[in-house]
Coordinates of C-alpha atoms (C1' of nucleotides) in Angstrom, one line a residue:
Chain A
M1 CA 2.6 15.9 8.6
D2 CA -0.9 17.3 9.1
A3 CA -3.3 17.4 6.1
F4 CA -0.1 17.3 4.1
F5 CA -1.2 17.8 0.5
V6 CA -3.5 20.6 1.5
S7 CA -0.9 22.2 3.6
V8 CA 1.6 22.1 0.7
Y9 CA -1.1 23.7 -1.6
L10 CA -1.7 26.5 0.9
L11 CA 2.0 27.4 0.9
G12 CA 1.4 28.7 -2.6
H13 CA -2.1 30.0 -2.0
P14 CA -2.1 31.9 1.3
E15 CA -5.4 33.5 0.4
D16 CA -7.1 30.1 1.0
V17 CA -5.8 29.6 4.5
G18 CA -8.6 29.1 6.9
Q19 CA -11.0 27.9 4.2
A20 CA -12.6 24.6 3.5
V21 CA -10.0 23.2 1.0
A22 CA -9.4 19.7 -0.3
V23 CA -6.9 18.1 -2.7
G24 CA -8.6 15.6 -4.9
G25 CA -9.9 14.6 -8.3
S26 CA -12.7 16.0 -10.4
P27 CA -16.2 16.0 -8.7
D28 CA -17.7 15.8 -12.2
G29 CA -16.0 12.5 -12.9
R30 CA -15.0 9.8 -10.5
G31 CA -12.5 11.7 -8.4
V32 CA -12.0 11.2 -4.7
I33 CA -10.6 13.4 -1.9
T34 CA -6.9 12.9 -1.1
S35 CA -6.5 15.3 1.7
A36 CA -8.9 17.8 3.4
S37 CA -8.2 20.9 5.5
Y38 CA -9.4 20.8 9.1
E39 CA -12.1 23.4 8.1
A40 CA -13.4 21.0 5.5
R41 CA -13.2 18.1 8.0
Q42 CA -15.7 19.9 10.2
F43 CA -18.2 19.3 7.4
G44 CA -17.4 15.6 7.4
V45 CA -15.1 15.7 4.4
R46 CA -12.6 12.9 4.6
S47 CA -9.9 11.4 2.4
A48 CA -10.9 8.6 0.0
M49 CA -14.4 10.1 -0.1
P50 CA -15.8 10.7 -3.6
A51 CA -15.3 14.4 -4.5
R52 CA -19.0 14.7 -5.5
R53 CA -20.1 13.6 -2.0
A54 CA -17.6 15.9 -0.4
L55 CA -19.2 18.8 -2.3
R56 CA -22.6 17.8 -1.2
L57 CA -21.5 17.8 2.5
C58 CA -19.7 21.1 2.0
P59 CA -21.0 23.1 -1.0
H60 CA -18.4 25.9 -0.7
L61 CA -15.5 23.3 -0.6
K62 CA -12.6 24.3 -2.9
I63 CA -11.2 21.2 -4.5
V64 CA -7.7 21.5 -6.1
R65 CA -5.3 19.1 -7.9
S66 CA -2.3 17.8 -6.1
D67 CA 1.0 19.4 -7.0
W68 CA 3.3 16.4 -7.0
R69 CA 6.6 18.3 -7.6
R70 CA 6.0 20.5 -4.7
I71 CA 4.8 17.7 -2.5
R72 CA 8.0 15.7 -3.2
D73 CA 10.2 18.7 -2.5
C74 CA 8.5 19.3 0.8
S75 CA 8.7 15.6 1.7
K76 CA 12.4 15.6 0.9
L77 CA 13.1 18.6 3.0
V78 CA 11.2 17.2 6.0
R79 CA 13.1 14.0 5.7
F80 CA 16.4 15.8 5.6
I81 CA 15.5 17.8 8.8
L82 CA 14.5 14.6 10.6
S83 CA 17.6 12.7 9.5
Q84 CA 19.8 15.3 11.2
H85 CA 18.5 14.1 14.5
G86 CA 19.0 10.4 14.3
P87 CA 18.4 7.3 12.2
M88 CA 15.3 8.1 10.1
E89 CA 12.9 5.6 8.5
P90 CA 10.5 7.1 6.0
M91 CA 7.1 5.4 6.2
S92 CA 5.3 7.3 3.5
V93 CA 5.5 10.6 1.7
D94 CA 4.4 12.4 4.9
E95 CA 5.4 10.2 7.8
A96 CA 8.7 9.0 9.3
Y97 CA 10.2 7.5 12.4
V98 CA 13.3 8.9 14.1
D99 CA 15.3 6.9 16.6
L100 CA 16.2 9.0 19.6
T101 CA 17.4 6.1 21.7
G102 CA 20.2 7.2 24.1
R103 CA 19.6 10.9 23.5
R104 CA 19.5 13.2 26.5
D105 CA 16.1 14.9 27.1
P106 CA 14.2 13.4 24.2
E107 CA 11.0 15.2 25.3
R108 CA 12.6 18.5 24.6
L109 CA 14.3 17.2 21.4
A110 CA 10.9 16.0 20.0
A111 CA 9.4 19.5 20.5
D112 CA 12.5 21.1 19.0
I113 CA 12.3 18.9 15.9
Q114 CA 8.6 19.8 15.5
R115 CA 9.4 23.5 15.8
Q116 CA 12.3 23.2 13.3
V117 CA 10.1 21.5 10.7
K118 CA 7.6 24.3 11.1
A119 CA 10.2 27.0 10.9
D120 CA 12.0 25.6 7.8
T121 CA 9.0 24.3 5.8
H122 CA 6.1 26.4 7.1
L123 CA 4.2 23.2 7.3
P124 CA 2.3 21.9 10.3
A125 CA 3.4 18.5 11.8
S126 CA 2.5 16.3 14.7
V127 CA 5.0 14.5 16.9
G128 CA 4.6 11.4 19.0
L129 CA 7.4 10.3 21.3
A130 CA 7.4 6.8 22.8
T131 CA 9.4 3.6 23.4
S132 CA 8.3 1.9 20.2
K133 CA 7.3 2.7 16.7
L134 CA 3.8 1.4 17.3
V135 CA 3.0 3.7 20.2
A136 CA 4.9 6.7 18.8
K137 CA 2.6 6.5 15.7
V138 CA -0.6 6.3 17.8
A139 CA 0.7 9.2 19.9
S140 CA 1.4 11.3 16.8
D141 CA -2.1 10.7 15.4
H142 CA -3.6 11.4 18.8
G143 CA -2.3 15.0 18.9
K144 CA -3.2 16.1 15.4
P145 CA -3.1 18.8 14.3
E146 CA 0.2 20.2 15.5
G147 CA 0.3 18.0 18.6
C148 CA 3.2 16.8 20.5
V149 CA 2.2 13.8 22.6
I150 CA 4.7 12.0 24.9
V151 CA 4.0 8.6 26.2
P152 CA 6.4 8.0 29.2
P153 CA 8.0 4.5 29.5
G154 CA 5.7 2.2 31.4
T155 CA 2.5 4.0 30.6
E156 CA 2.1 2.6 27.0
S157 CA -0.6 0.1 28.0
D158 CA -2.7 2.6 29.9
F159 CA -2.3 5.1 27.1
L160 CA -3.7 2.6 24.5
A161 CA -6.3 0.9 26.7
P162 CA -9.3 3.2 26.1
M163 CA -8.7 3.5 22.3
P164 CA -10.4 1.5 19.6
V165 CA -8.4 -1.4 18.2
R166 CA -8.3 0.4 14.8
V167 CA -5.5 2.7 16.1
I168 CA -3.1 -0.2 15.9
L169 CA -1.1 -0.2 12.7
G170 CA -2.2 -3.4 10.9
I171 CA -5.7 -3.6 12.3
G172 CA -7.9 -2.5 9.5
P173 CA -11.7 -2.4 9.0
R174 CA -11.9 -6.2 8.4
T175 CA -10.0 -7.3 11.5
A176 CA -11.7 -4.7 13.6
E177 CA -15.1 -6.0 12.5
R178 CA -14.1 -9.6 13.3
L179 CA -12.8 -8.6 16.7
A180 CA -16.0 -6.7 17.5
E181 CA -17.9 -9.9 16.7
I182 CA -16.1 -11.6 19.7
G183 CA -16.7 -8.6 21.9
I184 CA -13.3 -6.9 21.5
E185 CA -13.5 -3.2 20.7
T186 CA -10.8 -1.4 22.7
C187 CA -7.1 -2.0 23.0
G188 CA -7.6 -2.7 26.7
Q189 CA -10.0 -5.6 25.8
L190 CA -7.6 -6.8 23.1
A191 CA -4.7 -6.7 25.6
D192 CA -6.6 -9.1 27.9
A193 CA -7.6 -11.5 25.2
D194 CA -6.1 -15.0 25.0
P195 CA -3.4 -15.1 22.3
E196 CA -4.0 -18.7 21.5
R197 CA -7.7 -18.1 20.9
L198 CA -6.8 -15.2 18.6
A199 CA -4.3 -17.3 16.8
G200 CA -7.1 -19.7 16.1
S201 CA -9.2 -17.2 14.2
F202 CA -6.6 -14.7 13.0
G203 CA -3.6 -17.0 12.3
R204 CA 0.0 -16.3 13.1
H205 CA -0.7 -12.5 13.1
G206 CA -3.4 -13.0 15.7
R207 CA -1.1 -14.3 18.5
R208 CA 0.8 -11.1 18.6
L209 CA -2.3 -8.8 18.8
P210 CA -2.6 -8.7 22.6
E211 CA 1.0 -7.6 23.1
R212 CA 0.6 -5.0 20.3
A213 CA -2.5 -3.7 22.2
R214 CA -0.2 -3.3 25.2
G215 CA 2.2 -1.3 23.2
I216 CA 4.8 -4.0 22.9
D217 CA 6.6 -3.7 19.6
R218 CA 10.3 -4.6 19.2
R219 CA 10.6 -3.5 15.6
S220 CA 13.6 -1.2 15.3
V221 CA 13.8 2.0 13.2
N222 CA 15.3 0.9 9.9
P223 CA 16.7 3.7 7.8
K224 CA 17.6 1.4 4.9
R225 CA 14.7 1.1 2.5
G226 CA 14.7 -2.1 0.5
P227 CA 14.4 -1.8 -3.3
A228 CA 11.0 -1.4 -4.9
R229 CA 9.1 -4.7 -5.3
S230 CA 6.6 -3.5 -7.9
I231 CA 5.8 -0.5 -10.1
S232 CA 2.4 0.0 -11.6
G233 CA 0.1 2.5 -13.1
E234 CA -3.7 2.4 -13.2
R235 CA -6.5 4.6 -14.5
T236 CA -10.2 4.8 -13.7
F237 CA -11.8 6.2 -16.8
G238 CA -14.3 9.1 -16.6
K239 CA -16.6 6.8 -18.6
D240 CA -16.4 3.1 -19.0
I241 CA -14.7 2.0 -22.2
D242 CA -15.6 -1.0 -24.4
D243 CA -13.8 -0.3 -27.6
R244 CA -10.8 -2.5 -28.2
N245 CA -8.7 0.1 -30.0
E246 CA -9.3 2.7 -27.3
L247 CA -8.4 0.1 -24.6
H248 CA -5.2 -0.8 -26.4
E249 CA -4.3 2.9 -26.6
Q250 CA -4.8 3.3 -22.9
L251 CA -2.8 0.1 -22.3
R252 CA 0.1 1.5 -24.3
K253 CA 0.1 4.8 -22.4
L254 CA 0.1 3.0 -19.0
S255 CA 2.9 0.6 -20.3
A256 CA 5.0 3.6 -21.3
R257 CA 4.5 5.2 -17.9
V258 CA 5.6 2.1 -16.1
G259 CA 8.5 1.6 -18.4
R260 CA 9.7 5.2 -17.8
S261 CA 9.6 4.7 -14.1
L262 CA 11.4 1.4 -14.3
R263 CA 14.3 2.8 -16.4
R264 CA 14.6 5.9 -14.3
R265 CA 15.2 3.7 -11.3
E266 CA 17.6 1.5 -13.4
L267 CA 15.6 -1.6 -12.8
V268 CA 14.3 -4.4 -15.1
A269 CA 11.3 -6.7 -14.6
R270 CA 10.6 -10.3 -15.1
T271 CA 6.8 -10.2 -14.4
V272 CA 4.2 -8.1 -16.1
F273 CA 0.6 -7.8 -14.8
V274 CA -2.6 -6.2 -15.8
K275 CA -5.5 -5.2 -13.6
F276 CA -9.2 -5.3 -14.7
R277 CA -12.2 -3.6 -13.2
W278 CA -15.6 -4.0 -15.0
S279 CA -18.5 -1.6 -14.7
D280 CA -20.0 -3.6 -11.8
F281 CA -16.7 -3.2 -9.9
T282 CA -15.6 -6.8 -10.3
T283 CA -11.8 -6.5 -10.0
F284 CA -9.0 -9.0 -10.7
T285 CA -5.4 -9.2 -11.9
R286 CA -3.6 -11.5 -14.3
R287 CA 0.2 -11.9 -14.5
H288 CA 2.9 -13.5 -16.6
T289 CA 6.5 -14.1 -15.7
L290 CA 9.3 -14.2 -18.4
E291 CA 12.6 -16.0 -18.5
A292 CA 14.5 -12.8 -19.3
P293 CA 13.9 -9.4 -17.7
I294 CA 12.6 -6.4 -19.7
D295 CA 12.4 -2.6 -19.3
G296 CA 11.2 -1.3 -22.7
D297 CA 7.8 0.3 -23.2
D298 CA 7.0 -1.9 -26.2
E299 CA 8.1 -5.1 -24.5
I300 CA 5.9 -4.3 -21.5
F301 CA 3.0 -3.4 -23.8
E302 CA 3.4 -6.6 -25.7
Q303 CA 3.1 -8.7 -22.6
A304 CA 0.3 -6.6 -21.1
A305 CA -1.7 -6.7 -24.4
A306 CA -1.4 -10.5 -24.6
L307 CA -2.8 -10.8 -21.0
W308 CA -5.4 -8.2 -21.7
D309 CA -6.7 -9.8 -24.9
E310 CA -6.7 -13.2 -23.3
H311 CA -9.0 -12.1 -20.4
W312 CA -11.1 -9.3 -21.7
P313 CA -14.4 -10.6 -23.1
S314 CA -14.9 -8.6 -26.2
G315 CA -17.4 -5.8 -25.5
Q316 CA -17.1 -5.9 -21.7
R317 CA -17.3 -2.4 -20.3
V318 CA -14.1 -1.4 -18.5
R319 CA -14.1 1.0 -15.6
L320 CA -10.4 0.7 -14.6
M321 CA -7.3 -0.6 -16.3
G322 CA -3.9 -1.2 -14.7
V323 CA -0.5 -2.2 -15.9
G324 CA 2.4 -3.2 -13.6
V325 CA 5.7 -4.9 -13.3
A326 CA 7.2 -7.1 -10.5
N327 CA 10.0 -9.4 -9.9
L328 CA 12.3 -6.5 -10.2
L329 CA 16.1 -6.6 -10.5
S330 CA 18.7 -3.9 -10.7
N331 CA 20.5 -3.6 -14.0
R332 CA 23.6 -5.0 -12.3
E333 CA 21.8 -8.0 -11.0
A334 CA 20.3 -8.6 -14.4
R335 CA 23.7 -8.4 -16.1
Q336 CA 25.0 -11.0 -13.6
M337 CA 22.1 -13.3 -14.4
F338 CA 22.7 -12.9 -18.1
L339 CA 26.4 -13.9 -17.7
E340 CA 25.4 -16.9 -15.7
L341 CA 23.0 -17.9 -18.5
Chain B
dT1 C1' -23.9 9.3 -4.9
dC2 C1' -21.1 4.8 -5.9
dT3 C1' -16.5 3.4 -4.6
dG4 C1' -8.6 6.9 -6.7
dG5 C1' -3.9 5.4 -7.0
dG6 C1' 0.4 3.9 -5.4
dG7 C1' 2.3 0.5 -2.8
dT8 C1' 3.5 -3.7 0.9
dC9 C1' 2.9 -8.2 3.0
dC10 C1' 0.6 -12.6 3.8
dT11 C1' -1.7 -16.9 2.4
dA12 C1' -2.8 -20.8 -0.2
dG13 C1' -2.8 -23.9 -4.0
dG14 C1' -0.4 -26.0 -7.9
dA15 C1' 3.6 -27.2 -10.8
dC16 C1' 7.9 -29.1 -10.7
dC17 C1' 12.1 -31.1 -9.0
dC18 C1' 15.0 -34.2 -6.3
Chain C
dT1 C1' -1.5 -51.5 -1.0
dC2 C1' -2.8 -46.1 -2.2
dT3 C1' -1.4 -41.7 -2.6
dG4 C1' 6.5 -39.4 1.1
dG5 C1' 8.3 -35.0 1.9
dG6 C1' 10.7 -30.8 1.3
dG7 C1' 12.0 -26.7 -1.4
dT8 C1' 11.2 -23.3 -4.9
dC9 C1' 8.7 -20.7 -8.1
dC10 C1' 4.5 -18.9 -9.9
dT11 C1' -0.3 -17.2 -9.6
dA12 C1' -4.3 -14.9 -7.5
dG13 C1' -6.7 -12.8 -3.9
dG14 C1' -7.2 -10.1 0.2
dA15 C1' -6.0 -7.0 4.1
dC16 C1' -3.8 -3.0 5.0
dC17 C1' -1.3 1.6 4.7
dC18 C1' -1.2 6.6 3.2

DNA sequence: TCTGGGGTCCTAGGACCC
DNA sequence: TCTGGGGTCCTAGGACCC
């Protein structure tokens, strides 16, 4: 989906269509931009940018909060439409793969699906059609907004060759920087690199990079999502906090939020973790695993508070606090475990 | 002008067991 | 005399994604 959160907002606010609009947090506090309209992007506004900075780049920018209910509803509808056309694997709230293997005239089908999404949701989407997930994703990004990019079989390598290595899913800023240090900046250069040499400096993952850069990716579309592996909540405070009571109060709120989410999904957890971020941005986590799984707000808070008190130097100013659970089991699995014990 | 929030996966070291 | 070897679980950090 294109500028998804902003597009969803505009559904309910047609008067703002064509304006520089962004979804994000408060520019007075420590909010960042989540999604920016293409008009806002012309001013350099990007997601993950501090809202304050976005406003400086684009003084007339309208920043609005995200409407999660509406976003979820739109996401569900898009997924439903896609799933009518083949096995569908959701990647995130606004991206999914559909397997059209064996379908007649997939080029036309891709364009039809895009039109159907627009007609039924009134939301703009981009489509990429290719022989693998990796290339389809690059193609889809390449045509934004409202693009429909088809990469015919056999042309994957040529399609990717001129592009920066960053377009490949899994190559982030860190890997791109390290590749640049050895003179590799484009997919074409990466495709020609020696896999063994890359394995030397990038480990197991490195050996596969040249084939990835050629568009070779045998991963299939997998519609079955595994169960959640962790659930967490975190909060960056508007102002750093150093008062123990206030910190405990926040810890209790976050624990309750995590607990609710856990129970709604009918899961229990054996591990509780807390996340710390001091004023100077030093960040770390501490965790504890229990013998028996839990799902209650008070139980989560009790564990979180013990970890917190153990690692929070009294008086240390806190910028962010997080609480999470991992080692998740379904209620059924937990019952089974209990019987075995 | 400092830098959100929700996740996943991988790596590496240490404890512990046989 | 130096210091096996494999498997599993746990912790912590880091890269990456949207």
